[in-house]
mmCIF file of C-alpha atoms in Angstrom:
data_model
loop_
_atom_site.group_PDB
_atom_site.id
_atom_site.type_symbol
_atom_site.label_atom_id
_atom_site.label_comp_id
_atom_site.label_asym_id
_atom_site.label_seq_id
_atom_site.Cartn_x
_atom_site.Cartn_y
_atom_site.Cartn_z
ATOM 1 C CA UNK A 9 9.025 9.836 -28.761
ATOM 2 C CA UNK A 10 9.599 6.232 -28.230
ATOM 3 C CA UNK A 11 8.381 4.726 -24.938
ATOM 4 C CA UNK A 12 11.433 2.819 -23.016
ATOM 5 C CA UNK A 13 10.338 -0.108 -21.517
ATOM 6 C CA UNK A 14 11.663 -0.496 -17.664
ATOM 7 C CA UNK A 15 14.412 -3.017 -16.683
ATOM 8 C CA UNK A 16 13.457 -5.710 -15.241
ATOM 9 C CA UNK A 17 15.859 -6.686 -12.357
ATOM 10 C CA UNK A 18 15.772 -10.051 -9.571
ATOM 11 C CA UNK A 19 16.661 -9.529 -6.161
ATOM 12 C CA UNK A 20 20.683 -10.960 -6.289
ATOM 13 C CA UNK A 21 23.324 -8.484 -5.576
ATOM 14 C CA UNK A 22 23.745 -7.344 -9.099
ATOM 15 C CA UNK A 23 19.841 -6.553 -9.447
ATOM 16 C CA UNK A 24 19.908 -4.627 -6.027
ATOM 17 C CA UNK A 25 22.997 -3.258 -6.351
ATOM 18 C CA UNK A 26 21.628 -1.470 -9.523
ATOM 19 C CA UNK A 27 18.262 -0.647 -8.266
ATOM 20 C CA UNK A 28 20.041 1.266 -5.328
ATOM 21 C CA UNK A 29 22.109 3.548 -8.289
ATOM 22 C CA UNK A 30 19.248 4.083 -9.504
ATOM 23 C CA UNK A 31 17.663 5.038 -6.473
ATOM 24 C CA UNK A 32 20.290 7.673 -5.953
ATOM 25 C CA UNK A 33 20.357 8.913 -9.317
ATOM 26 C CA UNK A 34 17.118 10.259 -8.760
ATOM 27 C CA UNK A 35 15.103 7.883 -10.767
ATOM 28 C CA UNK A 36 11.832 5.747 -9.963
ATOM 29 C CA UNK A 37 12.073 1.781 -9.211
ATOM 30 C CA UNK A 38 9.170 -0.107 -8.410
ATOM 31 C CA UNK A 39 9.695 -2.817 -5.673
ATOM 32 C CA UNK A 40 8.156 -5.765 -3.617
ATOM 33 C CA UNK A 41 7.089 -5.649 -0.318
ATOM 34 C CA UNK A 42 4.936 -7.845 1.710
ATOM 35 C CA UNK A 43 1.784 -5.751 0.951
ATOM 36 C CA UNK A 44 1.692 -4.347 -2.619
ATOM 37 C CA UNK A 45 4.588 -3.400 -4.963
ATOM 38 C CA UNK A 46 5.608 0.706 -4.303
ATOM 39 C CA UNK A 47 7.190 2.952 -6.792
ATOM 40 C CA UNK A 48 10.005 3.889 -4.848
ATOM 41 C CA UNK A 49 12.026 7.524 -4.928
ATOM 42 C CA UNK A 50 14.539 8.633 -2.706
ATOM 43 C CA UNK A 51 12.462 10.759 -0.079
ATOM 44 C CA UNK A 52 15.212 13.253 0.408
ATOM 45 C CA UNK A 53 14.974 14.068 -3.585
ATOM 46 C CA UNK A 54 12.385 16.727 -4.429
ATOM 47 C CA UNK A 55 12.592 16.018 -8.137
ATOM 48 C CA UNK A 56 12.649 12.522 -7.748
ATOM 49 C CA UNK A 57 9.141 12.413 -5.394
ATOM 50 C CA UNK A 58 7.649 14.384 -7.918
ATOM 51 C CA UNK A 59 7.893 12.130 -10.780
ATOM 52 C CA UNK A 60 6.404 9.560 -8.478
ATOM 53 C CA UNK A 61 3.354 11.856 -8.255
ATOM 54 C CA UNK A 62 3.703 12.495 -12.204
ATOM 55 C CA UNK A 63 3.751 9.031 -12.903
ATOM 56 C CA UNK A 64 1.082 7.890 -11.157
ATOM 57 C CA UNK A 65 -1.399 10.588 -11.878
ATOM 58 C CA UNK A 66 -1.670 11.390 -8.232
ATOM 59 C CA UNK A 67 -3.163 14.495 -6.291
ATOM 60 C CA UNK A 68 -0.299 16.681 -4.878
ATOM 61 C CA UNK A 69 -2.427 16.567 -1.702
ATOM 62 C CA UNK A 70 -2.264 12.977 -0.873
ATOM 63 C CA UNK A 71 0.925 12.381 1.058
ATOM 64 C CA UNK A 72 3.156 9.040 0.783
ATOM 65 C CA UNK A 73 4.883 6.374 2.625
ATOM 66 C CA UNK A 74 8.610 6.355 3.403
ATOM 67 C CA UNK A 75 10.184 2.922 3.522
ATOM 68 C CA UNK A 76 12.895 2.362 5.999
ATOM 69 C CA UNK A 77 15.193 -0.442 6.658
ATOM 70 C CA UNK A 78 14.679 -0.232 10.913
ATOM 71 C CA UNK A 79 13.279 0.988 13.541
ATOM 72 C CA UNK A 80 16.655 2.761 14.144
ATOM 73 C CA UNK A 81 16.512 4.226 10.686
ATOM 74 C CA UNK A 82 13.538 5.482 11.146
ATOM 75 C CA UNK A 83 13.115 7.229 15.177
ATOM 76 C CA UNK A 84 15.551 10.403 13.807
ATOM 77 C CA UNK A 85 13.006 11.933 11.518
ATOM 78 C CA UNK A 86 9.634 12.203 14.021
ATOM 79 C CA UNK A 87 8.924 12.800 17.544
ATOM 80 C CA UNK A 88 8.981 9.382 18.944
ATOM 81 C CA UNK A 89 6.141 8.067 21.390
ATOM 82 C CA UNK A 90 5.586 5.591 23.433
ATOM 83 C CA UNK A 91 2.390 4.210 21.530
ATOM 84 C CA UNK A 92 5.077 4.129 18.101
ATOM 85 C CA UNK A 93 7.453 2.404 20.313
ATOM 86 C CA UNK A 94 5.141 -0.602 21.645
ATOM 87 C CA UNK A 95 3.531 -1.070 17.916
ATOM 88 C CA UNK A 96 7.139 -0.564 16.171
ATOM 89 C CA UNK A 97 8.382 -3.648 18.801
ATOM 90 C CA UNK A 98 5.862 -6.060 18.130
ATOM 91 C CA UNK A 99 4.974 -5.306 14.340
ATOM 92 C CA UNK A 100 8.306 -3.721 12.655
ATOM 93 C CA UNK A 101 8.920 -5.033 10.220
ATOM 94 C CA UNK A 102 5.490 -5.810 8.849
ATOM 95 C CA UNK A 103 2.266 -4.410 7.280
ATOM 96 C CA UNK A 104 2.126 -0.950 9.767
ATOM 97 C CA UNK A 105 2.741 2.292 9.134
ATOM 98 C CA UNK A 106 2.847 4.588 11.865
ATOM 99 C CA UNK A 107 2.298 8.412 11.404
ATOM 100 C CA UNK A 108 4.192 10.870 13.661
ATOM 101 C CA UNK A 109 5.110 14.133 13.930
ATOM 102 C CA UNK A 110 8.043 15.303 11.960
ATOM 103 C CA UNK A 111 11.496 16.845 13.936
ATOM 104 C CA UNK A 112 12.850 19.972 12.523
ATOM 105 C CA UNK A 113 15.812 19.560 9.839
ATOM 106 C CA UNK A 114 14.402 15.996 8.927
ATOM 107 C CA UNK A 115 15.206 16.947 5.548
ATOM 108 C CA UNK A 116 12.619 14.940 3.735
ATOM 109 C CA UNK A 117 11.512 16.825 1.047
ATOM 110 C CA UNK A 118 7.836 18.428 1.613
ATOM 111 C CA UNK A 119 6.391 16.489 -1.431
ATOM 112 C CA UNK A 120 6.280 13.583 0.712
ATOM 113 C CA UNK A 121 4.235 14.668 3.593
ATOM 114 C CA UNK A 122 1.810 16.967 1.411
ATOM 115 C CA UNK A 123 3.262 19.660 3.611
ATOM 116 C CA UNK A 124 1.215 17.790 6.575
ATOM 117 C CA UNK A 125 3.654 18.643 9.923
ATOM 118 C CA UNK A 126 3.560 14.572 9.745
ATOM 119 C CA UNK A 127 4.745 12.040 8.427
ATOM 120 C CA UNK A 128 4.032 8.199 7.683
ATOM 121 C CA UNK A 129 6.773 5.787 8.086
ATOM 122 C CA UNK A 130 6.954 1.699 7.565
ATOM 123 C CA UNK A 131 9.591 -0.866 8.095
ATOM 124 C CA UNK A 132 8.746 -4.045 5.346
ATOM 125 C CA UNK A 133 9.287 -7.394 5.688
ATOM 126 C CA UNK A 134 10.092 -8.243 2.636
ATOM 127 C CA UNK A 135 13.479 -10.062 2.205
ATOM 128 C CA UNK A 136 14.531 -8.175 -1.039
ATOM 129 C CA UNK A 137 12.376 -4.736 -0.017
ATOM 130 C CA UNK A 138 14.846 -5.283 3.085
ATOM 131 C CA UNK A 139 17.906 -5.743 0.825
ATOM 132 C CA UNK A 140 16.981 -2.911 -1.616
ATOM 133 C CA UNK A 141 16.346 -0.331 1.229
ATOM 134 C CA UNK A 142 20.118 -1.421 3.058
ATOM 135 C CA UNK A 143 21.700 -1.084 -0.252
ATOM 136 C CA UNK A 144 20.429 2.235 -1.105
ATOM 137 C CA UNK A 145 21.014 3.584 2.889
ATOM 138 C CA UNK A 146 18.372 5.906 2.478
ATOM 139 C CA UNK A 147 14.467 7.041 3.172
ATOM 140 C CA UNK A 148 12.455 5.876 0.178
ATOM 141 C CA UNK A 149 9.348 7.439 -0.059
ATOM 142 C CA UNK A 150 6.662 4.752 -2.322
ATOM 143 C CA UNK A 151 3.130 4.604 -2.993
ATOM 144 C CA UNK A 152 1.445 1.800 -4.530
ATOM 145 C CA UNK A 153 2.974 1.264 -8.196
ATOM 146 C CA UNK A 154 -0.040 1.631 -10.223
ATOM 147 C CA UNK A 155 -1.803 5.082 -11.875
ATOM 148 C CA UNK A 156 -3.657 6.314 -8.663
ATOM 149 C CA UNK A 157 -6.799 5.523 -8.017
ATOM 150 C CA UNK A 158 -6.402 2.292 -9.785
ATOM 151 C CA UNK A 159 -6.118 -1.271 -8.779
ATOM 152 C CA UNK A 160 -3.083 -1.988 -6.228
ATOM 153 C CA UNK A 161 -0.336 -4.272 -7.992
ATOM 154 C CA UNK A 162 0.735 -7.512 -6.289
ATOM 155 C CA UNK A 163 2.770 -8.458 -9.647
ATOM 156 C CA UNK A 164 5.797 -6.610 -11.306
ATOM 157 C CA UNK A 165 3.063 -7.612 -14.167
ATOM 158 C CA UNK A 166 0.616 -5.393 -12.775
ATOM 159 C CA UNK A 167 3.408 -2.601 -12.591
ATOM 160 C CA UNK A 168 4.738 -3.088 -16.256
ATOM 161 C CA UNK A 169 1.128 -3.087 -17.569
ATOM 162 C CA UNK A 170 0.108 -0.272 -15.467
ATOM 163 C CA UNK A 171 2.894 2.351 -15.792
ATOM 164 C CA UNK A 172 5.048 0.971 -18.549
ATOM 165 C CA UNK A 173 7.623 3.166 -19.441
ATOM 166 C CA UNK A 174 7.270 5.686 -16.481
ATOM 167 C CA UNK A 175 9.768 3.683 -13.760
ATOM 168 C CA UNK A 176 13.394 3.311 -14.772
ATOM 169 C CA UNK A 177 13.395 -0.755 -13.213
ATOM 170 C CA UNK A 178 11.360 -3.487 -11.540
ATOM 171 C CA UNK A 179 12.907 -5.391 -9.226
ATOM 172 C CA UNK A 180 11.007 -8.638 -9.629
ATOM 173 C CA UNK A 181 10.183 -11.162 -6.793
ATOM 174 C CA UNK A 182 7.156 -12.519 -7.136
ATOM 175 C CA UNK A 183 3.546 -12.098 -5.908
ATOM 176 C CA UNK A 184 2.942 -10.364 -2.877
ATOM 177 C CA UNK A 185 2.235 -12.303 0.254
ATOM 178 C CA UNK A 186 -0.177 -10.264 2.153
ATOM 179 C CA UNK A 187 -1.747 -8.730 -1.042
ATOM 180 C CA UNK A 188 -3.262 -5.670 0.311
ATOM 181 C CA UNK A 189 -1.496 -2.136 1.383
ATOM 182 C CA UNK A 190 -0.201 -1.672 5.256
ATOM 183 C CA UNK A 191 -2.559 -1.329 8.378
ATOM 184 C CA UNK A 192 -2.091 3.227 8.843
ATOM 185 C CA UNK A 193 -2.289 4.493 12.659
ATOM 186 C CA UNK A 194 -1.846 7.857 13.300
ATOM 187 C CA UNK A 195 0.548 8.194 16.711
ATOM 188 C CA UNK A 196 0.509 11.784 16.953
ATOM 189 C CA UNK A 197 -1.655 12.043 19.858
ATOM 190 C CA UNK A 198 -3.691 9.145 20.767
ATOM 191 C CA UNK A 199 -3.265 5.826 18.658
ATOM 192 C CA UNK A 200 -5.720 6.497 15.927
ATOM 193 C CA UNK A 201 -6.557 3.652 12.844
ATOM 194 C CA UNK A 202 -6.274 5.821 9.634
ATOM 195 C CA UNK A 203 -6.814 3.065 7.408
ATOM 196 C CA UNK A 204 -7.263 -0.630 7.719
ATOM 197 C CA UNK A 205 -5.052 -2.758 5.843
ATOM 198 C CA UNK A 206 -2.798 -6.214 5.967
ATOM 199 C CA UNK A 207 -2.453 -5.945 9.593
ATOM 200 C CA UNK A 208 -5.560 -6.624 11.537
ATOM 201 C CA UNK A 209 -6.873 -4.085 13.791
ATOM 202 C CA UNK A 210 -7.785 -6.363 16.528
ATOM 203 C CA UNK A 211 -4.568 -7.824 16.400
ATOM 204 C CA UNK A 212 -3.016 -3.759 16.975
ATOM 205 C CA UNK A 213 -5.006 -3.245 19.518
ATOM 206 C CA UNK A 214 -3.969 -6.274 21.523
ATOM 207 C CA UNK A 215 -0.710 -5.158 21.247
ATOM 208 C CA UNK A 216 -1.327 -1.804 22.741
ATOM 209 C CA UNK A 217 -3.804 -2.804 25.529
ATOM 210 C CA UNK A 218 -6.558 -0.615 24.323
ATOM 211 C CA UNK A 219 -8.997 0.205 21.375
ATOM 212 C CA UNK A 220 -8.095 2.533 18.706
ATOM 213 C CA UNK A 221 -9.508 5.730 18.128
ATOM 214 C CA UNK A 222 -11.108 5.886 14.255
ATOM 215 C CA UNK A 223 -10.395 8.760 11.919
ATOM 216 C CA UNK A 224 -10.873 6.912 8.396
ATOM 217 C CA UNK A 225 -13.254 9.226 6.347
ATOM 218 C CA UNK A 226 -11.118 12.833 7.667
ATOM 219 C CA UNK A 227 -12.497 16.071 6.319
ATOM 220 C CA UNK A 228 -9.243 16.268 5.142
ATOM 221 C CA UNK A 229 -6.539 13.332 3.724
ATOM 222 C CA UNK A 230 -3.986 13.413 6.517
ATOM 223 C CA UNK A 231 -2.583 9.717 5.600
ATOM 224 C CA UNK A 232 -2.287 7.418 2.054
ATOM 225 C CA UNK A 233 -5.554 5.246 1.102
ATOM 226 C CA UNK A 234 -8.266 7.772 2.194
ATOM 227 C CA UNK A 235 -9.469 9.330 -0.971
ATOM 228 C CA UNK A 236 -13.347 7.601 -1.375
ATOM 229 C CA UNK A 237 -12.628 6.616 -4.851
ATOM 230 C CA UNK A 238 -9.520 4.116 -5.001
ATOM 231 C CA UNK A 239 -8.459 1.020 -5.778
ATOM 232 C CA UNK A 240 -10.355 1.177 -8.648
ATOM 233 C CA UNK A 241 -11.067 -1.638 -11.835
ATOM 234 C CA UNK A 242 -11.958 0.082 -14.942
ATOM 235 C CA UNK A 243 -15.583 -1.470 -14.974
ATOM 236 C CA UNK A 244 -17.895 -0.282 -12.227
ATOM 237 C CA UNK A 245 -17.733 -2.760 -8.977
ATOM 238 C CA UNK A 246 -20.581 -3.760 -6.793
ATOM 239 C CA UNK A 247 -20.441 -5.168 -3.326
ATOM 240 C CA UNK A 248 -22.501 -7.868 -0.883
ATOM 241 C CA UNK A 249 -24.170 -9.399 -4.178
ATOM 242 C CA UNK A 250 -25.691 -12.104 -3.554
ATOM 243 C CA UNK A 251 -26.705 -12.951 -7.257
ATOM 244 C CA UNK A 252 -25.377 -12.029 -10.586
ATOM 245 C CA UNK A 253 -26.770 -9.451 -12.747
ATOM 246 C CA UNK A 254 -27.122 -9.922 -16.778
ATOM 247 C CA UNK A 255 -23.526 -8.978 -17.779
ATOM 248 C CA UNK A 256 -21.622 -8.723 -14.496
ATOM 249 C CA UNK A 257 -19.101 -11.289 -13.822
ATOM 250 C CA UNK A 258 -18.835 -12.618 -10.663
ATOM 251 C CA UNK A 259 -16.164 -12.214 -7.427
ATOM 252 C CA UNK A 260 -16.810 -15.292 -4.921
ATOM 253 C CA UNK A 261 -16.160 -15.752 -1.384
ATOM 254 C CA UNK A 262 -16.835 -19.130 0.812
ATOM 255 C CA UNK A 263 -19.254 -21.030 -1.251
ATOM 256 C CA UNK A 264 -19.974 -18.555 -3.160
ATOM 257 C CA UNK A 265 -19.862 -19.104 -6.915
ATOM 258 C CA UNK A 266 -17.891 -16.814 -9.273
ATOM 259 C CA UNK A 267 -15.980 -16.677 -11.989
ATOM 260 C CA UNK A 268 -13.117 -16.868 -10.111
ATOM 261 C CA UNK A 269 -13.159 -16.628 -5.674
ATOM 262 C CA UNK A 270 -10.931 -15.177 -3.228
ATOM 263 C CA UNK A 271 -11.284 -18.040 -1.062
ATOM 264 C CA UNK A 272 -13.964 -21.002 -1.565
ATOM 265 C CA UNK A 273 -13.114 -22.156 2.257
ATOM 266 C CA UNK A 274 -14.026 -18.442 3.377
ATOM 267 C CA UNK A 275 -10.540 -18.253 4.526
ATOM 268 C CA UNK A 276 -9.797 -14.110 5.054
ATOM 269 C CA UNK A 277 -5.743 -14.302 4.812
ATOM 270 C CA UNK A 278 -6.114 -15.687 1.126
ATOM 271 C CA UNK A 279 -9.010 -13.840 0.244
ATOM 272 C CA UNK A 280 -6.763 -10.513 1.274
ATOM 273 C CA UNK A 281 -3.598 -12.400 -1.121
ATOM 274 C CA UNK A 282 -5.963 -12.640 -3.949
ATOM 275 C CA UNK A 283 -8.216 -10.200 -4.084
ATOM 276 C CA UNK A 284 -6.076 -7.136 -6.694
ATOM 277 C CA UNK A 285 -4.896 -9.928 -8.654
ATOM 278 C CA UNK A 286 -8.049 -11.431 -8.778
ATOM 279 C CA UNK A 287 -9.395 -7.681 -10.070
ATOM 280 C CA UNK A 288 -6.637 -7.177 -12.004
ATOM 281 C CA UNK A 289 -8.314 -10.629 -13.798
ATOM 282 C CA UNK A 290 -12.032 -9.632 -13.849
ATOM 283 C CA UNK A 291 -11.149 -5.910 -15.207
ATOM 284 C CA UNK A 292 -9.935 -7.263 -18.003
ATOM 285 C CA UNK A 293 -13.202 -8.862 -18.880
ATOM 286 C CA UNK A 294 -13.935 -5.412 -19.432
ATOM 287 C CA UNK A 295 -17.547 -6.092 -17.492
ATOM 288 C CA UNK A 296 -18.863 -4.669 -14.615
ATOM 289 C CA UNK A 297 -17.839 -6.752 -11.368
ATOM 290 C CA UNK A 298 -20.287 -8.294 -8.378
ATOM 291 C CA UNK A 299 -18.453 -9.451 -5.760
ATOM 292 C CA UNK A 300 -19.927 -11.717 -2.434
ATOM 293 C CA UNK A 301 -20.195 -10.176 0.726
ATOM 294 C CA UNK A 302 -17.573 -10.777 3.192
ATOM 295 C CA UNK A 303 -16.912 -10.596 6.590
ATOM 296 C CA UNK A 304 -16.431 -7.341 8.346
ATOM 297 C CA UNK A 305 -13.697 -8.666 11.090
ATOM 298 C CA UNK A 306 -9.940 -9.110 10.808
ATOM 299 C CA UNK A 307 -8.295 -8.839 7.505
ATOM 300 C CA UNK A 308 -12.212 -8.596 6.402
ATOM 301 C CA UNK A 309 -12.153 -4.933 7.296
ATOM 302 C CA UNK A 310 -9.426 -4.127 5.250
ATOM 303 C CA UNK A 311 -10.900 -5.713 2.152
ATOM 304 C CA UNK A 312 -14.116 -4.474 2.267
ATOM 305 C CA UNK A 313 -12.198 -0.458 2.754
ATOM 306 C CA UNK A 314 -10.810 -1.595 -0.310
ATOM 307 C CA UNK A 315 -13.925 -2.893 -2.301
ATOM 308 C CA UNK A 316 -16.070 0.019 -0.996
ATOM 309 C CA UNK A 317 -13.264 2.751 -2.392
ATOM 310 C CA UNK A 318 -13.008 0.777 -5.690
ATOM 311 C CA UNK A 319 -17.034 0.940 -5.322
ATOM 312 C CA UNK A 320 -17.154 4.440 -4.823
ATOM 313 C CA UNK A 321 -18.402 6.673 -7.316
ATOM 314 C CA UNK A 322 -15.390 7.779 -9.710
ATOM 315 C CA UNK A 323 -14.435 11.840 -9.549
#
């Protein structure tokens, strides 16, 4: 059977407009947002979650995101607390996604929350994620759109080349801005980080007036981005070199050299923009990877979760 190649659709009313039908026909589009690009299902649509997990290669167990347009939009389907309410004000819509308990008849299907009793939700920033998720008027539940465990797309590039002919569209609008997936905290009790991502954890706990309570490496995956092994190039990656080996190519940092750097002025935001494209680059070399250490504060955190998961050893 031949392979149909996805539409490729830009963020005017025409694009959006038929990225939403598609939406509620019950068919996968893959979409910007600030972070990475998500493959995007309507979350109410049992059928239509579980081609996102078919797609994607993705273990049943490992629950999603739903995107909503609002903080409005998104208070009737979980038990609401104060802690969601302070980080909601100051950081919806951004890189956050806040987990809470669900309310009964929230009728998302059970797909979506890996038949966890919660859920994580996230308002983007992105102008056209924004548009998309108004003119579809719905809950869209959407992972990263890449084959899981892979690296995180920050292109409608990386999506074509990575699923192909498994979406129905791509709504194009450029590279992503932050580059790396949302900043998780579980509010379902006390506010607990349950991954570190585009949202610096330092700057969250300003906001709430206290440190966070930690909970990234759970016996069990109770949020998206905790498996060890994600993120993933092909070639095997190693981190904190501060030398090449014979046939790695290099990752810089600062003044680090490399075959291509995240930042040469050591500067974290841009380091965080660059760094899956910059993989998505280096993979292709089809060589193993060595990549310079960085700094373990701010966005730092968030990239080296990243780089140690795509580190990992592979199941």
């Amino acid at each position: 059977m031949a392979v149909v190649s996805p539409l490729m659709l830009v963020p005017d009313s025409d694009g959006l407009d038929h990225a939403a039908g598609l939406l509620n026909a019950g068919t996968l589009v893959a979409f910007p947002t600030e972070t990475v690009y998500g493959l995007g299902a309507d979350a109410r649509n049992g059928a239509a979650v579980a081609a996102i997990y078919a797609a994607k290669g993705r273990p049943s167990f490992n629950p999603l995101i739903v995107h909503l347009p609002s903080v409005q939009a998104a208070r009737p389907y979980v038990h609401w607390t104060d802690a969601a309410d302070r980080l909601a004000q100051a950081f919806w819509p951004g890189p956050l996604t806040l987990v809470m308990r669900l309310r009964d008849g929230h009728g998302l299907s059970g797909l979506v929350t890996a038949g966890l009793p919660t859920v994580a939700l996230r308002v983007p920033a992105q102008p056209s994620a924004q548009a998309l998720l108004r003119a579809f008027g719905g809950p869209v539940a959407a992972p990263s759109a890449n084959p899981s465990g892979r690296i995180s797309p920050t292109t409608a590039a990386h999506v074509h080349a990575g699923l192909g002919g498994k979406v129905a569209a791509i709504l194009d609008d450029g590279p992503c801005a932050v580059g790396l997936e949302s900043t998780i905290i579980g509010c379902d009790g006390a506010p607990t980080l349950l991954r570190a991502g585009g949202l610096p954890i330092e700057t969250v706990q300003a906001a709430l007036g206290a440190p966070l309570a930690t909970a990234t490496t759970p016996v069990a995956v109770t949020a998206p981005g905790q498996l060890a092994s994600h993120y993933a190039p092909t070639a095997p990656l190693r981190m904190n070199a501060t030398q090449i080996e014979p046939g790695e190519v290099m990752l810089g940092f600062g003044p680090t050299d490399g075959a291509l750097n995240l930042s040469p002025t050591g500067d974290l935001h841009a380091a965080a923009a660059n760094l899956f494209e910059m993989l998505h680059r280096l993979d292709a070399t089809g060589q193993p990877i060595a990549v310079a250490p960085i700094p373990v504060h701010g966005l730092g955190r968030a990239i080296n979760d990243r780089l140690a998961r795509a580190a990992a050893p592979r199941s």
